[in-house]
mmCIF file of C-alpha atoms and ligand atoms in Angstrom:
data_model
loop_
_atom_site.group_PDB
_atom_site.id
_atom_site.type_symbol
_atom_site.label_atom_id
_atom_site.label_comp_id
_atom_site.label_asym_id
_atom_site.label_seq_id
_atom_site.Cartn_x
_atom_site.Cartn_y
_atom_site.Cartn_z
ATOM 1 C CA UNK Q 26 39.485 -41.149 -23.012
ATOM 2 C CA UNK Q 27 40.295 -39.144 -26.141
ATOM 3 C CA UNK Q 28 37.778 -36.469 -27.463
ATOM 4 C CA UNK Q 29 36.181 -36.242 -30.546
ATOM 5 C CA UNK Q 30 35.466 -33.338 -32.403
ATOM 6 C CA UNK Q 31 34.705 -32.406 -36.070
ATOM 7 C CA UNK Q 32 34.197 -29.584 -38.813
ATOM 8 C CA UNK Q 33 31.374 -29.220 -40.802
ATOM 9 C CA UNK Q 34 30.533 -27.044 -43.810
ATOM 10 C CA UNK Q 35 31.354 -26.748 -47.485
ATOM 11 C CA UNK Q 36 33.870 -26.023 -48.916
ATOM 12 C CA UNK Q 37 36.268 -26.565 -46.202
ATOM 13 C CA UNK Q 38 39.330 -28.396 -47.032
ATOM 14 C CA UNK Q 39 41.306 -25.088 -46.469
ATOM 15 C CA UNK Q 40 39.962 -24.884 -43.397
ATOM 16 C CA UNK Q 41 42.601 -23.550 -40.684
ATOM 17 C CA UNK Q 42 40.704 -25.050 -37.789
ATOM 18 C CA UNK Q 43 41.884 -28.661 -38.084
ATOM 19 C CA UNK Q 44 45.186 -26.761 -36.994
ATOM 20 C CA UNK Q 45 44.071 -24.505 -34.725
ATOM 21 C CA UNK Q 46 42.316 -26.915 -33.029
ATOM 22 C CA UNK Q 47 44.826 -29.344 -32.949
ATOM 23 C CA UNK Q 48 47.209 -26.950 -31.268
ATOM 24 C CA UNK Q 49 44.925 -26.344 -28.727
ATOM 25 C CA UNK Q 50 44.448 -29.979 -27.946
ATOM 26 C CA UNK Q 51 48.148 -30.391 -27.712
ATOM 27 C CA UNK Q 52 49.315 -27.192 -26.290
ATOM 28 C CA UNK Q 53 46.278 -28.597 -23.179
ATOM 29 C CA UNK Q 54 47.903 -32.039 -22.795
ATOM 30 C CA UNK Q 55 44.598 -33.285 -23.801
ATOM 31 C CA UNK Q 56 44.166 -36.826 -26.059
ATOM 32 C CA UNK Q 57 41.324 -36.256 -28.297
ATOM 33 C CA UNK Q 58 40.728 -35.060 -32.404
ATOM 34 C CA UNK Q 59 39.229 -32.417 -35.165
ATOM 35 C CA UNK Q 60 38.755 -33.480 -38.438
ATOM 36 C CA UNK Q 61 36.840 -32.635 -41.222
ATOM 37 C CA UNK Q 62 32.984 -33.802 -42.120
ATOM 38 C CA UNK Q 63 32.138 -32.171 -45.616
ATOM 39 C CA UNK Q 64 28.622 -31.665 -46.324
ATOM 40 C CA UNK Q 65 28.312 -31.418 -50.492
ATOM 41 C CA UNK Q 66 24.573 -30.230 -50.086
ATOM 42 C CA UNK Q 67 21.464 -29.432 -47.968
ATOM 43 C CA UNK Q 68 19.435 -32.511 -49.335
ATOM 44 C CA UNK Q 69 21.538 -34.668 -46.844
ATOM 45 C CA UNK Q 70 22.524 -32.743 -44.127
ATOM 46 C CA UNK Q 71 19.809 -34.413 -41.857
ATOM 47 C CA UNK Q 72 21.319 -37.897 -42.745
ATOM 48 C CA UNK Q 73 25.026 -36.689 -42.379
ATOM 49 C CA UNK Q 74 23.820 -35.079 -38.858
ATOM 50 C CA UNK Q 75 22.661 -38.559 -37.595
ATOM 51 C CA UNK Q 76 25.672 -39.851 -38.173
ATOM 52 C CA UNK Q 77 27.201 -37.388 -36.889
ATOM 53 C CA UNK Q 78 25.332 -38.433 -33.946
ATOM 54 C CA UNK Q 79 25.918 -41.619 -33.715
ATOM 55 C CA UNK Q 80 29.653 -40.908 -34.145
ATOM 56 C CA UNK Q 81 29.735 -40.014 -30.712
ATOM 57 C CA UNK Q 82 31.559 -36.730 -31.292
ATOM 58 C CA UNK Q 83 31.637 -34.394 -28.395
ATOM 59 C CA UNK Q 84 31.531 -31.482 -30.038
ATOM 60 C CA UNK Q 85 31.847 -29.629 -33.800
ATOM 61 C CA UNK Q 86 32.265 -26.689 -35.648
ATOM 62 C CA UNK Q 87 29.723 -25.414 -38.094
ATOM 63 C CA UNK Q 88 30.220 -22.801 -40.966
ATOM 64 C CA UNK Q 89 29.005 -22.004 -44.429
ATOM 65 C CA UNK Q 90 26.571 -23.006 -45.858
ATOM 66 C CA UNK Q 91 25.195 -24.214 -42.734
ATOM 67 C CA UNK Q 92 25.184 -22.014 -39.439
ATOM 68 C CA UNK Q 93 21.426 -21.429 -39.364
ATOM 69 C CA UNK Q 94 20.531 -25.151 -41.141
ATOM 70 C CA UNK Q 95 21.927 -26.429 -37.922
ATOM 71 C CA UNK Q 96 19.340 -25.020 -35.281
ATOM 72 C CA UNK Q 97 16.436 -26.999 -35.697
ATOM 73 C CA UNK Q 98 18.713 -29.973 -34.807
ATOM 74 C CA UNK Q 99 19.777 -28.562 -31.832
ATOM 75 C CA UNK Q 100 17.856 -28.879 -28.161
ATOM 76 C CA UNK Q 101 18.877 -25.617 -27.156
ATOM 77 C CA UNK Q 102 20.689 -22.546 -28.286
ATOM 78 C CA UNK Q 103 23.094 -19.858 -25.745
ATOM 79 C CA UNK Q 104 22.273 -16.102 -25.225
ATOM 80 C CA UNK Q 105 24.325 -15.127 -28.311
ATOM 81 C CA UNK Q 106 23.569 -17.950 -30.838
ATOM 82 C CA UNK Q 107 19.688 -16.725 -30.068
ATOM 83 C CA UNK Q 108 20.321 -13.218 -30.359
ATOM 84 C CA UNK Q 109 22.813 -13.922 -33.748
ATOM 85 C CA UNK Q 110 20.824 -16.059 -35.199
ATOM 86 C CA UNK Q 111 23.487 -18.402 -35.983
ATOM 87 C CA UNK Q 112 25.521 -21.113 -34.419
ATOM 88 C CA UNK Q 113 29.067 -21.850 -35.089
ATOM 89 C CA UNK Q 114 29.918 -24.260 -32.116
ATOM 90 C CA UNK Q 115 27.809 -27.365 -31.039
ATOM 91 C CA UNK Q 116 28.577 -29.109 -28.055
ATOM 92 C CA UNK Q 117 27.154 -32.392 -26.221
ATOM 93 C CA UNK Q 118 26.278 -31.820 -22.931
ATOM 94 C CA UNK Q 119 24.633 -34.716 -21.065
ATOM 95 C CA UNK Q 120 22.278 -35.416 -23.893
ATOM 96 C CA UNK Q 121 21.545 -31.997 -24.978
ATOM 97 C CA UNK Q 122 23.075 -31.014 -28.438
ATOM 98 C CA UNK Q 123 23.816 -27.090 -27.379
ATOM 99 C CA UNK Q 124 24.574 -24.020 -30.171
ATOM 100 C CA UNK Q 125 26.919 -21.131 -29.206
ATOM 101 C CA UNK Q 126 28.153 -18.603 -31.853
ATOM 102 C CA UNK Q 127 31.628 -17.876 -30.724
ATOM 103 C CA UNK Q 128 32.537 -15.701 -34.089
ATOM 104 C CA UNK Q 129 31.176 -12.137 -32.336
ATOM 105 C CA UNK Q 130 32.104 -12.853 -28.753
ATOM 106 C CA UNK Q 131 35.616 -14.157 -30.541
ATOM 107 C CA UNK Q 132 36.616 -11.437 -32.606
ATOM 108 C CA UNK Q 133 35.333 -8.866 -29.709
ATOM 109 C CA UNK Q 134 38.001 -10.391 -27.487
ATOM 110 C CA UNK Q 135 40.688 -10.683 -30.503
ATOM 111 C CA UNK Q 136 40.303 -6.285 -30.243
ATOM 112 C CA UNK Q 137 40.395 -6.191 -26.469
ATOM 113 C CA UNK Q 138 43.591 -7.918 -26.431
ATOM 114 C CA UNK Q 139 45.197 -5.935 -28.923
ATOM 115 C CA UNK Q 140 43.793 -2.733 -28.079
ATOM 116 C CA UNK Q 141 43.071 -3.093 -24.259
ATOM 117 C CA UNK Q 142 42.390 0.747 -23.689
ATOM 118 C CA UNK Q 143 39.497 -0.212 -25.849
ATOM 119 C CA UNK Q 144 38.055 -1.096 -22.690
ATOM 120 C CA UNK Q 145 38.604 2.156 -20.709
ATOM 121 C CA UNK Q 146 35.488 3.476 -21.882
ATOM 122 C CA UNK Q 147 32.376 1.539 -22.592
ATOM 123 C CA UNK Q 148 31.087 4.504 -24.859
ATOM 124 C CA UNK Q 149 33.923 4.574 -26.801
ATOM 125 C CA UNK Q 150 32.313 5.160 -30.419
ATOM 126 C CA UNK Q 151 32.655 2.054 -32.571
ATOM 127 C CA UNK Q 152 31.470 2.214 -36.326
ATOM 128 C CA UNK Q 153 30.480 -1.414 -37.946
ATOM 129 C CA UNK Q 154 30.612 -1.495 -42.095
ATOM 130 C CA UNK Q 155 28.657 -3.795 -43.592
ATOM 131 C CA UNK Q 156 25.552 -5.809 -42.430
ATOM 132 C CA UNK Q 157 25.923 -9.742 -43.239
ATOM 133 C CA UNK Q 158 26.105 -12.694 -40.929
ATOM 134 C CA UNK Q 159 29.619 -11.367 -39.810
ATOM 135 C CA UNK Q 160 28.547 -7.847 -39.269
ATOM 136 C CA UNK Q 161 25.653 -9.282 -37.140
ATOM 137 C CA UNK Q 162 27.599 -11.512 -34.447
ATOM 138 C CA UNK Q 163 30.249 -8.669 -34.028
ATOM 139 C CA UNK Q 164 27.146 -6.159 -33.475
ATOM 140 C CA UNK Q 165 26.166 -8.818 -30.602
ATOM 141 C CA UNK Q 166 29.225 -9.370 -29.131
ATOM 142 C CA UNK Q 167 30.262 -6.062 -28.914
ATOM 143 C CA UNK Q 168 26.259 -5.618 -26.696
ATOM 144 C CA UNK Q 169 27.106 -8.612 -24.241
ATOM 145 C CA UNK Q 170 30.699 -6.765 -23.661
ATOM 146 C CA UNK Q 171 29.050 -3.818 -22.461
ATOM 147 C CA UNK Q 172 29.858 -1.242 -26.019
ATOM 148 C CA UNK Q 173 27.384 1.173 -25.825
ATOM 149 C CA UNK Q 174 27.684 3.533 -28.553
ATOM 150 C CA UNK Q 175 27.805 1.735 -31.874
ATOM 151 C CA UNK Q 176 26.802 2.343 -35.040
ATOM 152 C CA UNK Q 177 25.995 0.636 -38.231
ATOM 153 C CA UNK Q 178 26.447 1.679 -42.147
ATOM 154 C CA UNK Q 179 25.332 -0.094 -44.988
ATOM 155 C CA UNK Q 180 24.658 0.037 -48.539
ATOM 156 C CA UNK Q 181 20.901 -1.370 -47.552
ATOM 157 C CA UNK Q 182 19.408 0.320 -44.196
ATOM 158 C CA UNK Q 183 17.402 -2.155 -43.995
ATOM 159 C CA UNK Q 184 20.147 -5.148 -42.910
ATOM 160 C CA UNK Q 185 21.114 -2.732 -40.256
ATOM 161 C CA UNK Q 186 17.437 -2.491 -38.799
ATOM 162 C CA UNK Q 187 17.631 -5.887 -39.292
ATOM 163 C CA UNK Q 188 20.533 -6.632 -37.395
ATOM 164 C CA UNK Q 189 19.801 -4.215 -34.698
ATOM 165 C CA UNK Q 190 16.173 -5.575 -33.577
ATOM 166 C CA UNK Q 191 15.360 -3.077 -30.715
ATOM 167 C CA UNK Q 192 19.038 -3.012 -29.120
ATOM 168 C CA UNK Q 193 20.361 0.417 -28.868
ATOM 169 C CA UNK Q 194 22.807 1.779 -32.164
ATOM 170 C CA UNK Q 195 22.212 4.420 -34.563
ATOM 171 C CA UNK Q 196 22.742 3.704 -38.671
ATOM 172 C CA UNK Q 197 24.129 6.080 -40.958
ATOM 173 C CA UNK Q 198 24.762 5.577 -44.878
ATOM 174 C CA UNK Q 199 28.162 4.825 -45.968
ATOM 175 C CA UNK Q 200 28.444 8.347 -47.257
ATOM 176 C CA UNK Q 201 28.042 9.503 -43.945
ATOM 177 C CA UNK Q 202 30.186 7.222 -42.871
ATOM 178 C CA UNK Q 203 32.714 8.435 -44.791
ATOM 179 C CA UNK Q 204 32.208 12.261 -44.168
ATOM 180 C CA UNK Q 205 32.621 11.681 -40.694
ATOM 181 C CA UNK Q 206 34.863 8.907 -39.817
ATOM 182 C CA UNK Q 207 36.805 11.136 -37.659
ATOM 183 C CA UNK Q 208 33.678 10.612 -34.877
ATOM 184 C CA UNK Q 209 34.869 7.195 -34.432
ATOM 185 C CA UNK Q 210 37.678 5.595 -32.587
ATOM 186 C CA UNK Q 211 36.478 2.045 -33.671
ATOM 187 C CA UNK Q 212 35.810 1.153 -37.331
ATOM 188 C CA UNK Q 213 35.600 -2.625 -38.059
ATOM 189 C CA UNK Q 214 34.754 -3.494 -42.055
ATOM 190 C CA UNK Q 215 32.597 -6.434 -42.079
ATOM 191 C CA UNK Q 216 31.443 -6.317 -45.710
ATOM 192 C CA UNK Q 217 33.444 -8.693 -48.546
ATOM 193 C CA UNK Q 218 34.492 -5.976 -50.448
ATOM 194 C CA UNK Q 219 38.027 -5.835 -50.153
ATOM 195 C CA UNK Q 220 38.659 -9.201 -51.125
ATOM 196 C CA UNK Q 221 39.077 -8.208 -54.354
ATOM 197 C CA UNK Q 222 42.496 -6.215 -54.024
ATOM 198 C CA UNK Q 223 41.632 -2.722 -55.264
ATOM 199 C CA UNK Q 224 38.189 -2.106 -54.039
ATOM 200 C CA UNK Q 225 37.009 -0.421 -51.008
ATOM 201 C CA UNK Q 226 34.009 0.604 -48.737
ATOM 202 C CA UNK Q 227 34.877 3.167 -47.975
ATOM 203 C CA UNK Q 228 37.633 6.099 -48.175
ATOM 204 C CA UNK Q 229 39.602 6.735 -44.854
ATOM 205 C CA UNK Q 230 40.540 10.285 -45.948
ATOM 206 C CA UNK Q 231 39.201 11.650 -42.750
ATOM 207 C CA UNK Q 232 40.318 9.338 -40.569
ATOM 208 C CA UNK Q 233 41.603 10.395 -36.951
ATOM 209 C CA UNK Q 234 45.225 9.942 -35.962
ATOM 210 C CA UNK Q 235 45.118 6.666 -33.985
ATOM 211 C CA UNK Q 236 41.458 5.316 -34.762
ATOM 212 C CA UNK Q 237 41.241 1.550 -34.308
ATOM 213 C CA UNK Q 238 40.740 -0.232 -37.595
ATOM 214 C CA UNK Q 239 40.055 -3.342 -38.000
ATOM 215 C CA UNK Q 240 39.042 -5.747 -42.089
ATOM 216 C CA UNK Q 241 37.448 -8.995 -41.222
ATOM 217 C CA UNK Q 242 38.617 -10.196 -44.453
ATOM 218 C CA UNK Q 243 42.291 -12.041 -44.577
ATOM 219 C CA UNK Q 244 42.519 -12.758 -48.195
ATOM 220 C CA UNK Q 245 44.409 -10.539 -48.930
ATOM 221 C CA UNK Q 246 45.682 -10.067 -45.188
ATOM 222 C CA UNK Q 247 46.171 -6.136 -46.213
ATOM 223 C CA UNK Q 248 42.984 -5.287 -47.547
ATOM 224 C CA UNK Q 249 43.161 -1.734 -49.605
ATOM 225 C CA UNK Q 250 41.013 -0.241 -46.497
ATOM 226 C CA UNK Q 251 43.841 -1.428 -43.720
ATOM 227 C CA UNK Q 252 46.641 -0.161 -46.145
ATOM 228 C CA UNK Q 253 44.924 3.843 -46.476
ATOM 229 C CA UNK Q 254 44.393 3.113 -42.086
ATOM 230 C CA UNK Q 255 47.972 2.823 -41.746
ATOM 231 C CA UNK Q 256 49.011 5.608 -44.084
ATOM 232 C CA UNK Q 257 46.533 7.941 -42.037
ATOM 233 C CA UNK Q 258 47.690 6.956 -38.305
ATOM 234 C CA UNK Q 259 45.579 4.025 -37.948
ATOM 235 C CA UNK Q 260 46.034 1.539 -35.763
ATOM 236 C CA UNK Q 261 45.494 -1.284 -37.841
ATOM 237 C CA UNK Q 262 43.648 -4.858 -36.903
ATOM 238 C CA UNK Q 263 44.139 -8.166 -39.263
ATOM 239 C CA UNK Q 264 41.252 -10.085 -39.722
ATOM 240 C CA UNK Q 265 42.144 -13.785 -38.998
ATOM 241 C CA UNK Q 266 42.350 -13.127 -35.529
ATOM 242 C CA UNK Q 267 38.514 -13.656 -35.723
ATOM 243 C CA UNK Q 268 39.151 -17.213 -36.655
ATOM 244 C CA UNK Q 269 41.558 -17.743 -34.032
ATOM 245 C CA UNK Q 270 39.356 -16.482 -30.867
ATOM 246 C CA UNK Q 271 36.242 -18.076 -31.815
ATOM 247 C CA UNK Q 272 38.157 -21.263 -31.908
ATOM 248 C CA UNK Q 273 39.658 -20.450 -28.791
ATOM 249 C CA UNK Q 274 36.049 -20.001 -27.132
ATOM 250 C CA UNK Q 275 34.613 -23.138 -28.977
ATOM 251 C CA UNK Q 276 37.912 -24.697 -26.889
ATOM 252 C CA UNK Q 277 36.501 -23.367 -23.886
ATOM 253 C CA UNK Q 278 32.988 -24.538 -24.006
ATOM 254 C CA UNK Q 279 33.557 -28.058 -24.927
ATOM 255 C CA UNK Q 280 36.829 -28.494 -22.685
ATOM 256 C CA UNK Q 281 36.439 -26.051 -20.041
ATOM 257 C CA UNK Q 282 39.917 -25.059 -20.616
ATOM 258 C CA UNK Q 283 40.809 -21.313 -21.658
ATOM 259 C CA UNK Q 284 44.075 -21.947 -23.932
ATOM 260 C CA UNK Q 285 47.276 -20.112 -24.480
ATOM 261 C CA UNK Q 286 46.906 -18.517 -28.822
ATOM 262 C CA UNK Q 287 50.629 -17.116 -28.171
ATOM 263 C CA UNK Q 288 52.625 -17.226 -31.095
ATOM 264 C CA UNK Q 289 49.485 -18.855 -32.834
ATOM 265 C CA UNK Q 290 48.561 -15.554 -34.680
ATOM 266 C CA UNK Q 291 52.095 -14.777 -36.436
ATOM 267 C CA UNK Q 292 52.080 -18.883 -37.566
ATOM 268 C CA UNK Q 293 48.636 -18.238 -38.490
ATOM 269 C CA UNK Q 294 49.938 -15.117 -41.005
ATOM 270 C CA UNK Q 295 52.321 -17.285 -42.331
ATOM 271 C CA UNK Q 296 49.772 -20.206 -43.186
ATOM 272 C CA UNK Q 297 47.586 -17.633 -45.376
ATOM 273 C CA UNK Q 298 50.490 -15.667 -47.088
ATOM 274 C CA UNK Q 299 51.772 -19.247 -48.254
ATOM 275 C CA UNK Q 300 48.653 -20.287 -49.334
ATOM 276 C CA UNK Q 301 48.453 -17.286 -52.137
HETATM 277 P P1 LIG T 425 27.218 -12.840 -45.098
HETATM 278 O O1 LIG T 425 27.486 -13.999 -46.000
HETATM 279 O O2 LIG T 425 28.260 -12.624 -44.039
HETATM 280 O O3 LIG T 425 25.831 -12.739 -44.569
HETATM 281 P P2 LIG T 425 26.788 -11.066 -47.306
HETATM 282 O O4 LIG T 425 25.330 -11.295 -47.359
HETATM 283 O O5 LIG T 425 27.655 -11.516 -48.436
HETATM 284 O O6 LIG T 425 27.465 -11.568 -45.971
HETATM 285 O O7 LIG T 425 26.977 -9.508 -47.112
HETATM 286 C C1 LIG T 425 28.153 -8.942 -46.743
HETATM 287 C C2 LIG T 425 28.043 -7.432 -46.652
HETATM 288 O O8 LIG T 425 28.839 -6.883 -47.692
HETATM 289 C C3 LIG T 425 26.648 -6.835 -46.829
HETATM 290 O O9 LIG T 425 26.514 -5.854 -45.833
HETATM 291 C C4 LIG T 425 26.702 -6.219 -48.203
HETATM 292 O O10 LIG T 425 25.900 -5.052 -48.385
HETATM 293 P P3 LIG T 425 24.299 -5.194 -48.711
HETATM 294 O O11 LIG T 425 23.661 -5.573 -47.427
HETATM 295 O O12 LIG T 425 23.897 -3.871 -49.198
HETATM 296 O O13 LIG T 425 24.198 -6.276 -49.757
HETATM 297 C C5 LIG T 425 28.131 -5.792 -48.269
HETATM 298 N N1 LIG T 425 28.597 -5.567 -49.633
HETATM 299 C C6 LIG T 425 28.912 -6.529 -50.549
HETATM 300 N N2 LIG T 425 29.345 -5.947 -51.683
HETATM 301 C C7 LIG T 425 29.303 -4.596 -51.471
HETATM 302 C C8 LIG T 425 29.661 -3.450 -52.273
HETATM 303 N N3 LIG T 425 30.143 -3.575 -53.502
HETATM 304 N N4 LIG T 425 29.472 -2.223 -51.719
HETATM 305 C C9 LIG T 425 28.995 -2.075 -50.468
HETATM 306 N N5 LIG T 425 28.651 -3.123 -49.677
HETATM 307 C C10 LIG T 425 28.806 -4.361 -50.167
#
């Protein structure tokens, strides 16, 4: 029998995932597919969803536009795609359609791998910048792994409240932020600034000698906020490991299988440098 899975969103024919995937399915011995299903607009995602369905896929990914336009399609949603909001994985399972949001949960793991005295101390102080849909399922991933002390900082208080909803986390302004990054040992930029080359969210000036920090954005790999991290005695986290653990965990739930991303991570750096 050989698995079917798919991709959809828009745009996504840069998508990394048709690789990643595939490695995954190789590197498990396992016969099977991912391949992309573009959806141009909203007017016809319900149509392109039934076929989907009668494809007889076993599983897909789901990004932008369309990670809460997916839900009310679904017949039931995991712990963290109900507490996110969101669902980036989709799996069959007998003949429930089932969302997961692997992105959080993903990039949580991506940290703890690099930085495994991260997990020493579960009150280790971790500062999130930034309060979109990324910001949000690294908030709740970094709850179901047990992080206790976390706090948010945004330009608009309100997104953190938002994001927050009665789980425990202070929020501070990105001034404060700045004035005292040296409280933190954790700072993970979530916001899209920094994709354009020379801006920032913040200034690092403060920053403590050996203070975790990690961009979420990859294009450019060295955002101007990891560059001033490393100049200050940072220990400094790419983003596009995010992409590469939540695929590994949308593996997981639809084969069971918890593959090997060894070696995946420096090909993965190459991939987005040559793209430029
Ligand atoms: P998503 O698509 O992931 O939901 P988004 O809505 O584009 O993300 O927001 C990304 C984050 O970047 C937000 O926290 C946004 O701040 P606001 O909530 O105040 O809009 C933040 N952001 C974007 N541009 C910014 C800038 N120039 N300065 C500070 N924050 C910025």
């Amino acid at each position: 029998m050989s698995l079917k899975f798919k991709l959809i969103g828009y745009p996504i024919k840069h998508s990394l995932s048709p690789w990643i995937q595939t490695t995954f399915l190789e590197r498990s011995g396992i016969k099977g597919s991912y391949t992309l299903h573009e959806i141009a607009n909203e007017g016809i995602f319900e149509e392109e969803i039934n076929k989907l369905k009668a494809a007889e896929v076993n599983g897909f990914n789901i990004t932008v536009p369309y990670k809460e336009t997916i839900i009310p399609y679904l017949d039931r949603l995991d712990v963290t795609a109900e507490r996110v909001g969101a669902v980036n994985t989709v799996a069959l399972e007998g003949n429930d359609w089932v969302g997961y949001n692997t992105d959080g949960v993903g990039y949580v793991q991506a940290l703890r791998d690099k930085f495994p005295d991260m997990d020493g101390n579960k009150d280790v102080p971790i500062l999130i910048l930034g309060a979109g849909g990324a910001a949000r399922g690294i908030f709740h991933g970094l709850v179901l792994a047990g992080f206790k002390n976390l706090t948010l900082a945004n330009r608009t208080r309100s997104k953190c409240e938002n994001i927050i909803n009665g789980a425990d986390a202070s929020i501070i302004t990105l001034a404060e932020a700045e004035k005292n990054i040296a409280a933190f040992d954790v700072i993970i930029q979530t916001s899209s600034v920094g994709m354009n080359e020379a801006e920032q969210i913040i200034d690092l000036s403060n920053l403590r000698q050996g203070a975790i920090v990690s961009d979420i954005v990859y294009q450019p790999l060295v955002t101007q906020f990891l560059k001033q991290a490393e100049e200050k005695g940072g220990r400094i986290h790419y983003g596009h490991t995010m992409l590469l653990y939540q695929a590994q965990k949308a593996f997981e739930i639809w084969t069971n299988k918890n593959v090997n991303v060894e070696g995946m991570d420096e090909e993965m750096i190459a991939k987005i440098k040559g793209d430029k």
